[in-house]
Coordinates of C-alpha atoms in Angstrom, one line a residue:
M1454 CA -60.5 129.6 138.0
I1455 CA -58.4 130.4 135.1
D1456 CA -59.7 127.7 132.9
A1457 CA -63.3 128.7 133.8
A1458 CA -62.5 132.3 132.7
K1459 CA -60.9 131.0 129.1
I1460 CA -63.9 128.9 128.9
A1461 CA -66.3 131.9 129.3
A1462 CA -64.4 134.2 127.1
L1463 CA -64.2 131.5 124.3
G1464 CA -67.8 131.2 124.6
I1465 CA -68.7 134.8 124.4
L1466 CA -66.2 135.0 121.4
T1467 CA -68.0 132.3 119.6
L1468 CA -71.4 134.1 120.0
L1469 CA -69.9 137.4 118.9
F1470 CA -68.4 135.9 115.8
A1471 CA -71.7 134.0 114.8
M1472 CA -73.5 137.4 115.1
A1473 CA -70.9 139.0 112.9
A1474 CA -71.4 136.2 110.4
N1475 CA -75.1 137.0 110.4
W1476 CA -75.0 140.8 110.3
G1477 CA -72.0 141.2 107.9
T1478 CA -72.6 143.2 104.8
D1479 CA -70.2 141.7 102.3
L1480 CA -69.2 138.1 101.7
V1481 CA -65.6 138.5 102.8
Y1482 CA -66.6 139.8 106.2
Q1483 CA -69.2 136.9 106.6
V1484 CA -66.7 134.4 105.6
H1485 CA -64.0 135.5 108.0
A1486 CA -66.5 135.8 110.8
L1487 CA -67.7 132.3 110.2
L1488 CA -64.0 130.9 110.0
L1489 CA -63.4 132.8 113.5
A1490 CA -66.6 131.4 115.1
L1491 CA -65.5 128.0 114.2
L1492 CA -62.1 128.4 115.3
S1493 CA -63.4 129.9 118.7
A1494 CA -65.9 127.0 118.9
G1495 CA -63.5 124.5 118.6
L1496 CA -61.1 125.9 121.1
F1497 CA -64.1 126.1 123.4
I1498 CA -64.7 122.4 123.2
W1499 CA -61.0 121.7 123.5
S1500 CA -60.7 123.9 126.7
I1501 CA -63.7 122.1 128.2
R1502 CA -62.0 118.7 127.4
R1503 CA -58.8 119.6 129.1
A1504 CA -60.0 121.7 132.1
G1505 CA -58.2 121.2 135.3
G1506 CA -55.3 119.3 133.5
R1507 CA -51.8 120.3 133.1
D1508 CA -49.8 120.7 130.2
R1509 CA -47.0 118.4 129.3
Y1510 CA -44.6 121.1 130.5
A1511 CA -45.1 123.9 133.1
I1512 CA -46.4 127.0 131.5
D1513 CA -43.4 129.0 132.1
G1514 CA -40.9 126.2 131.9
P1515 CA -38.8 125.3 128.9
R1516 CA -38.4 122.0 127.4
P1517 CA -36.1 119.9 129.7
E1518 CA -33.8 118.7 127.0
T1519 CA -32.1 121.8 126.1
G1520 CA -33.4 124.4 128.3
Y1521 CA -34.7 126.4 125.4
N1522 CA -38.4 126.6 124.2
D1523 CA -37.9 125.0 120.9
D1524 CA -41.3 123.3 120.3
V1525 CA -42.5 126.7 118.6
V1526 CA -39.3 127.0 116.5
R1527 CA -40.1 123.2 115.1
A1528 CA -43.6 124.5 114.2
G1529 CA -42.2 127.5 112.7
V1530 CA -39.9 125.5 110.6
I1531 CA -42.7 123.2 109.4
A1532 CA -44.8 126.4 108.7
T1533 CA -42.2 128.2 106.7
T1534 CA -41.7 124.9 104.5
L1535 CA -45.3 124.5 104.0
W1536 CA -46.0 127.9 103.1
G1537 CA -43.0 128.4 100.9
V1538 CA -44.3 125.4 98.6
V1539 CA -47.7 127.2 98.7
G1540 CA -46.3 130.5 97.7
F1541 CA -43.9 129.1 95.1
L1542 CA -46.7 127.2 93.5
A1543 CA -48.9 130.4 93.3
G1544 CA -46.2 132.3 91.9
T1545 CA -45.4 129.5 89.2
Y1546 CA -49.1 129.4 88.2
I1547 CA -49.4 133.0 87.8
A1548 CA -46.3 133.1 85.8
F1549 CA -47.9 130.6 83.3
Q1550 CA -51.0 132.7 83.5
L1551 CA -49.1 135.5 82.1
A1552 CA -47.7 133.4 79.3
F1553 CA -51.0 131.6 78.6
P1554 CA -54.0 133.7 79.6
L1555 CA -56.7 130.9 79.3
L1556 CA -55.1 129.5 82.6
N1557 CA -57.3 132.3 84.3
W1558 CA -60.2 130.0 83.5
D1559 CA -62.7 132.9 83.3
L1560 CA -63.3 132.5 87.1
P1561 CA -62.8 135.3 89.3
W1562 CA -61.2 133.2 92.1
T1563 CA -58.4 132.0 89.7
S1564 CA -57.8 135.2 87.9
F1565 CA -54.5 137.0 88.1
G1566 CA -55.4 139.8 89.9
R1567 CA -56.6 137.7 93.0
L1568 CA -53.7 135.2 92.9
R1569 CA -51.0 137.8 92.5
P1570 CA -51.4 139.2 96.2
L1571 CA -52.0 135.7 97.2
H1572 CA -48.5 134.9 95.9
T1573 CA -46.6 137.8 97.2
S1574 CA -48.2 137.6 100.7
A1575 CA -47.5 133.9 100.8
V1576 CA -43.9 134.4 100.0
I1577 CA -43.2 137.5 101.8
F1578 CA -45.4 137.2 104.8
A1579 CA -46.0 133.4 105.3
F1580 CA -42.9 132.0 104.1
G1581 CA -40.5 134.9 105.0
G1582 CA -42.5 135.9 108.1
N1583 CA -42.3 132.4 109.5
A1584 CA -38.9 131.8 108.7
L1585 CA -37.9 135.1 110.6
I1586 CA -40.2 134.3 113.7
A1587 CA -38.7 130.8 113.8
T1588 CA -34.9 131.8 113.3
S1589 CA -35.2 134.9 115.6
F1590 CA -36.7 132.7 118.6
Y1591 CA -34.0 130.2 118.0
I1592 CA -31.2 132.7 117.7
V1593 CA -32.1 134.9 120.7
Q1594 CA -32.2 132.1 123.0
R1595 CA -28.8 130.8 122.1
T1596 CA -27.1 134.2 122.0
C1597 CA -28.7 135.3 125.2
A1598 CA -28.6 131.9 127.0
A1599 CA -32.1 132.2 128.2
P1600 CA -35.5 130.6 127.2
L1601 CA -38.1 132.9 125.6
W1602 CA -39.8 135.5 127.9
G1603 CA -43.2 134.9 128.6
G1604 CA -43.3 131.2 128.6
R1605 CA -44.7 128.7 126.1
N1606 CA -48.1 130.1 125.9
L1607 CA -47.0 133.6 124.6
A1608 CA -44.7 132.1 122.2
W1609 CA -47.5 129.7 120.9
F1610 CA -50.0 132.6 120.8
V1611 CA -47.6 134.5 118.4
F1612 CA -47.1 131.4 116.1
W1613 CA -50.8 130.6 115.8
G1614 CA -51.8 134.2 115.8
Y1615 CA -49.7 134.8 112.7
Q1616 CA -51.0 131.5 110.9
L1617 CA -54.4 132.9 111.5
F1618 CA -53.4 136.4 110.1
I1619 CA -52.1 134.6 107.0
V1620 CA -55.4 132.6 106.5
L1621 CA -57.5 135.5 106.9
A1622 CA -55.5 137.6 104.4
A1623 CA -55.3 134.8 101.8
T1624 CA -59.1 134.0 101.8
G1625 CA -59.7 137.9 101.8
Y1626 CA -57.7 138.1 98.4
V1627 CA -59.2 135.0 96.7
L1628 CA -62.5 136.6 97.4
G1629 CA -61.8 139.8 96.0
S1630 CA -61.3 142.1 99.0
T1631 CA -58.3 144.2 99.6
Q1632 CA -57.2 147.8 100.8
S1633 CA -55.7 148.3 97.1
K1634 CA -52.3 148.9 98.9
E1635 CA -49.4 146.7 97.6
Y1636 CA -48.0 144.4 100.4
A1637 CA -50.6 145.8 102.8
E1638 CA -53.8 144.4 101.1
P1639 CA -55.4 142.7 104.3
E1640 CA -58.6 144.3 105.5
W1641 CA -58.8 146.6 108.5
Y1642 CA -59.8 144.0 111.1
V1643 CA -56.9 141.6 109.8
D1644 CA -54.5 144.6 110.5
L1645 CA -55.8 144.8 113.7
W1646 CA -55.3 141.4 114.6
L1647 CA -51.6 141.4 113.3
T1648 CA -51.0 144.4 115.4
I1649 CA -51.8 142.5 118.6
V1650 CA -49.7 139.4 117.5
W1651 CA -46.7 141.8 116.5
V1652 CA -46.7 143.5 119.9
A1653 CA -46.7 140.0 121.4
Y1654 CA -43.7 139.1 119.4
L1655 CA -41.8 142.5 120.2
A1656 CA -42.5 141.6 123.9
I1657 CA -41.1 138.2 123.9
Y1658 CA -37.9 139.4 121.9
L1659 CA -37.2 142.3 124.3
G1660 CA -38.1 140.3 127.2
T1661 CA -35.6 137.6 126.3
I1662 CA -32.8 140.0 125.7
V1663 CA -33.6 142.0 128.9
K1664 CA -33.3 138.6 131.0
R1665 CA -30.1 137.4 129.1
R1666 CA -27.6 135.6 131.0
E1667 CA -24.8 136.7 128.2
P1668 CA -23.6 140.2 129.0
H1669 CA -23.2 141.1 125.3
I1670 CA -25.9 141.5 122.8
Y1671 CA -25.0 139.6 119.6
V1672 CA -25.3 141.6 116.4
A1673 CA -27.8 139.4 114.9
N1674 CA -30.2 140.4 117.7
W1675 CA -29.6 143.9 116.7
F1676 CA -30.8 143.5 113.2
F1677 CA -33.9 141.4 114.5
L1678 CA -35.0 144.1 116.9
A1679 CA -34.7 146.5 114.3
F1680 CA -36.9 144.5 112.0
I1681 CA -39.6 144.0 114.7
V1682 CA -39.7 147.7 115.9
T1683 CA -39.6 149.3 112.4
I1684 CA -42.2 147.0 110.9
A1685 CA -44.4 147.7 113.8
M1686 CA -44.2 151.3 113.1
L1687 CA -44.7 151.1 109.4
H1688 CA -47.7 148.5 109.8
V1689 CA -49.6 151.0 112.0
V1690 CA -49.2 154.1 110.2
N1691 CA -49.7 152.8 106.6
N1692 CA -52.9 150.9 107.7
I1693 CA -54.6 153.8 109.5
A1694 CA -58.1 153.5 108.1
I1695 CA -61.8 154.3 109.0
P1696 CA -64.1 151.4 108.8
V1697 CA -67.3 151.8 106.7
S1698 CA -69.0 149.9 109.3
I1699 CA -68.2 147.5 112.2
W1700 CA -69.8 144.9 110.1
S1701 CA -68.0 145.5 106.8
S1702 CA -64.6 144.5 105.5
Q1703 CA -64.5 147.9 103.7
S1704 CA -62.8 151.0 105.2
V1705 CA -61.5 154.4 104.0
I1706 CA -57.7 155.0 104.0
L1707 CA -56.9 158.1 106.2
F1708 CA -54.1 159.6 103.7
P1709 CA -55.5 160.9 100.2
G1710 CA -53.8 161.4 97.0
V1711 CA -50.2 162.0 96.8
Q1712 CA -49.7 161.8 100.4
G1713 CA -51.2 158.4 100.5
A1714 CA -48.9 157.4 97.9
M1715 CA -46.0 158.6 99.9
V1716 CA -47.0 156.8 103.0
Q1717 CA -47.6 153.6 100.9
W1718 CA -44.0 153.7 99.4
W1719 CA -42.6 154.5 102.7
Y1720 CA -44.1 151.5 103.8
G1721 CA -43.5 149.5 100.9
H1722 CA -39.9 150.1 100.5
N1723 CA -39.1 149.8 104.1
A1724 CA -41.1 146.5 104.2
V1725 CA -38.3 145.4 101.8
G1726 CA -35.5 147.0 103.9
F1727 CA -36.6 145.7 107.2
F1728 CA -38.8 142.8 106.8
L1729 CA -36.9 141.4 103.6
T1730 CA -33.4 142.9 104.5
A1731 CA -32.7 143.4 108.1
G1732 CA -34.3 140.4 109.5
F1733 CA -32.4 138.3 107.0
L1734 CA -29.3 139.8 107.7
G1735 CA -29.7 138.7 111.3
M1736 CA -30.2 135.2 109.9
M1737 CA -26.8 135.8 107.8
Y1738 CA -25.0 137.0 110.9
Y1739 CA -25.8 133.7 112.7
F1740 CA -25.9 131.0 110.3
I1741 CA -23.1 131.6 108.0
P1742 CA -20.4 131.8 110.9
K1743 CA -22.0 128.7 112.5
Q1744 CA -22.2 126.6 109.2
A1745 CA -18.6 127.8 108.1
D1746 CA -17.3 127.4 111.9
R1747 CA -15.7 130.6 111.6
P1748 CA -16.2 134.0 113.6
V1749 CA -17.8 137.0 111.8
Y1750 CA -15.0 138.6 109.7
S1751 CA -15.3 142.0 111.2
Y1752 CA -17.6 142.6 114.2
K1753 CA -16.8 146.3 113.9
L1754 CA -18.1 146.4 110.4
S1755 CA -21.3 144.5 111.3
I1756 CA -22.0 147.4 113.8
I1757 CA -21.2 150.1 111.1
H1758 CA -23.4 148.0 108.8
F1759 CA -26.4 148.0 111.2
W1760 CA -26.2 151.8 112.0
A1761 CA -25.7 152.9 108.4
L1762 CA -28.6 150.7 107.2
I1763 CA -30.9 151.5 109.8
F1764 CA -30.5 155.5 109.3
L1765 CA -30.5 155.4 105.5
Y1766 CA -33.1 152.8 104.6
I1767 CA -36.0 154.7 106.0
W1768 CA -35.5 157.6 103.5
A1769 CA -35.3 155.6 100.3
G1770 CA -39.0 155.2 99.6
P1771 CA -39.7 158.2 97.3
H1772 CA -37.6 156.4 94.5
H1773 CA -40.6 154.4 93.8
L1774 CA -42.6 157.5 92.8
H1775 CA -40.1 158.9 90.2
Y1776 CA -41.9 161.1 87.6
T1777 CA -45.2 161.2 89.5
A1778 CA -47.2 164.0 91.6
L1779 CA -44.6 163.7 94.2
P1780 CA -42.5 166.9 94.9
D1781 CA -39.2 166.9 93.0
W1782 CA -37.3 167.5 96.2
A1783 CA -38.7 164.3 97.8
Q1784 CA -37.8 162.3 94.6
V1785 CA -34.3 163.5 94.8
L1786 CA -34.1 162.8 98.6
G1787 CA -35.2 159.2 97.7
M1788 CA -32.7 158.8 94.9
V1789 CA -29.7 160.4 96.9
M1790 CA -30.3 157.9 100.0
S1791 CA -30.5 155.1 97.8
I1792 CA -27.3 155.6 96.2
I1793 CA -25.8 156.1 99.6
L1794 CA -27.3 152.8 100.9
W1795 CA -25.3 150.9 98.3
M1796 CA -22.1 151.3 100.3
P1797 CA -23.1 149.9 103.7
S1798 CA -25.2 147.3 101.9
W1799 CA -22.0 146.1 100.2
G1800 CA -20.3 146.4 103.5
G1801 CA -22.5 143.7 105.0
M1802 CA -22.3 141.4 101.8
I1803 CA -18.2 141.6 102.0
N1804 CA -18.5 141.0 105.7
G1805 CA -20.8 137.9 105.0
L1806 CA -18.3 136.5 102.3
M1807 CA -15.2 137.3 104.0
T1808 CA -16.4 135.4 107.2
L1809 CA -15.3 132.4 104.9
Q1810 CA -11.7 133.4 105.1
G1811 CA -9.7 130.1 105.6
A1812 CA -12.8 127.8 105.0
W1813 CA -13.3 128.6 101.2
D1814 CA -12.6 124.8 100.6
K1815 CA -15.8 124.1 102.5
L1816 CA -17.8 125.4 99.4
R1817 CA -17.1 122.3 97.5
T1818 CA -18.1 119.8 100.1
D1819 CA -20.9 121.5 102.0
P1820 CA -24.0 122.5 99.8
V1821 CA -25.7 124.0 102.8
L1822 CA -22.8 126.7 103.2
R1823 CA -22.9 127.1 99.5
M1824 CA -26.6 128.1 99.4
L1825 CA -25.8 130.4 102.3
V1826 CA -23.1 132.2 100.5
V1827 CA -24.7 132.4 97.2
S1828 CA -27.6 134.2 99.1
V1829 CA -25.2 136.8 100.1
G1830 CA -24.0 137.2 96.5
F1831 CA -27.6 137.8 95.4
Y1832 CA -27.9 140.3 98.4
G1833 CA -25.0 142.3 96.9
M1834 CA -26.4 142.0 93.2
A1835 CA -29.8 143.2 94.6
T1836 CA -28.4 146.0 96.5
F1837 CA -26.3 147.4 93.7
E1838 CA -29.3 147.0 91.2
G1839 CA -31.5 148.9 93.4
P1840 CA -29.6 152.1 94.0
M1841 CA -28.9 151.9 90.2
M1842 CA -32.5 151.7 89.4
S1843 CA -33.3 154.6 91.6
I1844 CA -31.1 157.0 89.6
R1845 CA -34.0 159.1 87.8
S1846 CA -32.5 158.8 84.1
V1847 CA -32.2 154.9 84.7
N1848 CA -35.8 154.9 86.2
S1849 CA -37.5 156.7 83.2
L1850 CA -36.5 153.4 81.3
S1851 CA -37.1 150.7 84.0
H1852 CA -40.2 152.0 85.6
Y1853 CA -43.4 150.1 85.2
T1854 CA -41.6 147.4 83.0
D1855 CA -40.6 143.8 84.0
W1856 CA -37.0 144.8 84.9
T1857 CA -38.4 145.7 88.3
I1858 CA -40.0 142.3 88.5
G1859 CA -36.7 140.9 87.5
H1860 CA -35.0 143.1 90.4
V1861 CA -37.4 142.0 93.0
H1862 CA -37.0 138.2 92.3
S1863 CA -33.4 138.1 92.1
G1864 CA -33.3 139.5 95.5
A1865 CA -36.5 137.6 97.0
L1866 CA -35.5 134.2 95.6
G1867 CA -31.8 134.7 95.6
W1868 CA -31.2 136.4 98.8
N1869 CA -34.4 135.6 101.1
G1870 CA -35.2 132.1 99.6
M1871 CA -31.5 130.8 99.5
I1872 CA -30.7 132.1 103.0
T1873 CA -34.0 130.7 104.3
F1874 CA -33.2 127.4 102.8
G1875 CA -29.8 127.3 104.2
A1876 CA -31.2 128.1 107.8
L1877 CA -33.7 125.3 107.6
Y1878 CA -31.0 122.8 106.6
Y1879 CA -29.0 124.0 109.5
L1880 CA -32.0 123.9 111.9
V1881 CA -33.8 120.5 111.2
P1882 CA -31.0 118.1 112.3
R1883 CA -30.5 120.3 115.6
L1884 CA -34.1 120.7 116.4
W1885 CA -34.9 117.1 115.9
N1886 CA -32.0 115.8 117.4
R1887 CA -30.5 114.1 114.2
E1888 CA -26.6 113.6 113.4
R1889 CA -27.1 114.7 109.8
L1890 CA -29.6 115.6 107.3
Y1891 CA -31.1 112.7 105.2
S1892 CA -29.4 113.4 101.9
I1893 CA -26.7 115.8 101.1
S1894 CA -27.1 114.8 97.5
L1895 CA -30.5 116.3 97.5
V1896 CA -29.4 119.4 99.0
S1897 CA -27.1 119.7 96.0
W1898 CA -30.1 119.1 93.8
H1899 CA -32.1 121.8 95.4
F1900 CA -29.1 124.2 95.1
W1901 CA -28.6 123.9 91.4
L1902 CA -32.3 123.7 90.5
A1903 CA -33.0 126.9 92.5
T1904 CA -30.1 128.7 91.1
I1905 CA -30.7 127.9 87.4
G1906 CA -34.4 128.9 88.1
I1907 CA -33.2 132.1 89.8
V1908 CA -30.9 132.9 86.8
L1909 CA -33.6 132.0 84.1
Y1910 CA -36.2 134.1 86.0
A1911 CA -34.3 137.3 86.6
A1912 CA -32.3 137.0 83.3
S1913 CA -35.6 136.8 81.3
M1914 CA -37.2 139.6 83.2
W1915 CA -34.2 141.8 82.5
V1916 CA -34.1 141.2 78.9
T1917 CA -38.0 141.8 78.5
G1918 CA -38.0 144.9 80.9
I1919 CA -35.4 146.7 79.0
M1920 CA -36.8 145.7 75.8
E1921 CA -40.3 146.9 77.0
G1922 CA -38.9 150.2 78.0
L1923 CA -37.3 150.8 74.8
M1924 CA -40.3 149.9 72.7
W1925 CA -42.4 152.2 74.7
R1926 CA -40.1 155.2 74.1
E1927 CA -39.4 154.3 70.4
V1928 CA -41.0 157.1 68.1
D1929 CA -40.8 157.7 64.3
A1930 CA -39.7 160.8 62.3
Q1931 CA -43.0 162.6 63.2
G1932 CA -42.8 162.1 66.8
F1933 CA -45.4 159.3 67.1
L1934 CA -45.2 156.1 69.0
V1935 CA -43.9 153.4 67.0
N1936 CA -45.3 150.4 69.1
S1937 CA -48.7 149.9 70.4
F1938 CA -49.1 148.2 73.9
A1939 CA -50.2 145.0 72.2
D1940 CA -46.9 144.9 70.4
T1941 CA -44.8 145.0 73.6
V1942 CA -47.1 142.3 75.2
A1943 CA -46.6 140.0 72.2
A1944 CA -42.9 140.7 72.0
K1945 CA -42.6 139.6 75.8
F1946 CA -44.1 136.2 75.2
P1947 CA -41.0 134.1 74.9
M1948 CA -39.3 135.7 78.0
Y1949 CA -42.8 135.0 79.8
V1950 CA -42.4 131.3 79.1
V1951 CA -38.7 131.2 80.3
R1952 CA -39.8 133.1 83.4
A1953 CA -42.4 130.3 84.2
L1954 CA -40.0 127.5 83.5
G1955 CA -37.6 129.1 85.9
G1956 CA -40.2 129.6 88.5
A1957 CA -40.9 125.7 87.9
L1958 CA -37.3 124.8 88.5
F1959 CA -37.4 126.8 91.7
L1960 CA -40.5 125.1 93.0
T1961 CA -39.1 121.6 92.2
G1962 CA -36.1 122.5 94.3
A1963 CA -38.5 123.5 97.3
L1964 CA -40.4 120.2 97.1
I1965 CA -37.2 118.4 97.1
M1966 CA -36.0 120.3 100.2
A1967 CA -39.4 119.6 102.0
Y1968 CA -38.9 115.8 101.4
N1969 CA -35.4 116.0 102.7
L1970 CA -36.3 117.8 105.7
W1971 CA -39.3 115.5 106.3
K1972 CA -37.2 112.4 106.0
T1973 CA -34.7 114.1 108.5
A1974 CA -37.3 115.1 111.2
V1975 CA -39.1 111.6 111.1
G1976 CA -35.7 109.9 111.8
A1977 CA -34.4 108.4 108.6
G1978 CA -31.0 109.6 109.7
E1979 CA -28.8 108.8 112.9
T1980 CA -30.2 110.0 116.2
A1981 CA -27.7 112.4 117.7
S1982 CA -26.6 111.5 121.3
A1983 CA -27.6 113.8 124.0
R1984 CA -25.5 116.8 125.1
P1985 CA -25.6 119.9 127.0
V1986 CA -26.4 123.1 125.0
P1987 CA -24.6 126.1 126.0
A1988 CA -25.0 129.8 124.8
E1989 CA -24.1 129.8 121.1

């Protein structure tokens, strides 16, 4: 009966998507409808072929080897690695485009304006999002001593539903359709789909915590839950829009003018604060103690860190709108909250670093731990630089310049990238039942290539950003501007080349990691002996 209902639903969906592809009023809508029609048709045929059979494991049953649902975590690790390479490749390419504009090829699909949101979404949502989903599923099961709530099917729905969101968003960017909202570019129906997937993700996470067999909720789960709940709120409010037509990808944003700008940067900054900070802090509080084989330095400090971060971060968004039409009181509020935010951020950094107390010698011999620890250092640097740049007098120099780009990438590559790499190196041998990674030497190569790449990238953008800001404000004795816009662009060329080379080094390191993880997974290392898996 269930199989028949599923087949009927897929058949109806295939028909509806085919109709939408026919009646769509713009190219992006038609392409997306056609993709969805082909996908649902494929699922329709697949469901017919397997109707009446049983899955390899019971729908609600965990994998028998460990007692945990790790299939979806393995898939998440693979997706994180693949999307990471795609995102880093796109970023490196557009970095070379800025230095050598001929690489735009005079084609709309390869222009910087379309590839830039493709790069940011691939790195933030595809690479970072898959890393967060995979690691949160892994961590919540082990710290709660319980398999994922909802069974295998719901977890797989979240995984594949999220991949569909990424594909729909990416194809929309390349074809030239966005909402014109930074980090929230996807069209209205893609936003609706992500909302459904995200609610399922929240249900799994909450359900697993509720049915836990461990009395204590480990602090990493606090950060993951805050990230999931807050991102849901931000996504829904910022993407409230009225579709032009049910057959069109175009929509009208509900909030106009300065209100729209405020809502956008309330979302934009807190996407950084909760997607790229709180979620990854959950990773920090699990993987650093595990890799160092030491307990968290101060569990009390981790709780203070959590509540201070949750209360303060949500107020800091207005610092993106200094010297705009936003009321002064809102700008000052954002600045003050950003400065206060420096203290709990560094409290978390100190907690992460001091977890190595008594194990500092491991940094010489364990490149995975070295990667995790360096990521915390970049977190500390980014969370000092951010509050400093929120001060209005400093912001008058940095705003609209490449200094902001350097700040973002020192955090995204150094903090988010490095801790994700460390987490992947930790997970793959355990998920594929291997004694060790294929090559520790390749991990060291990856570490140094990534570190040097980040330094070249961030330093070049700091130099060119400060130079750019100073050139913009330089005036002669009569009060006229000395430099034209073209002068500032020409002056930045050498640093743009350095930035692109830094990105190429970072990409090379990621390719080495992908090869190392693949060799580990396919069995180039020794197979670990079977062992019981307790709560961790």
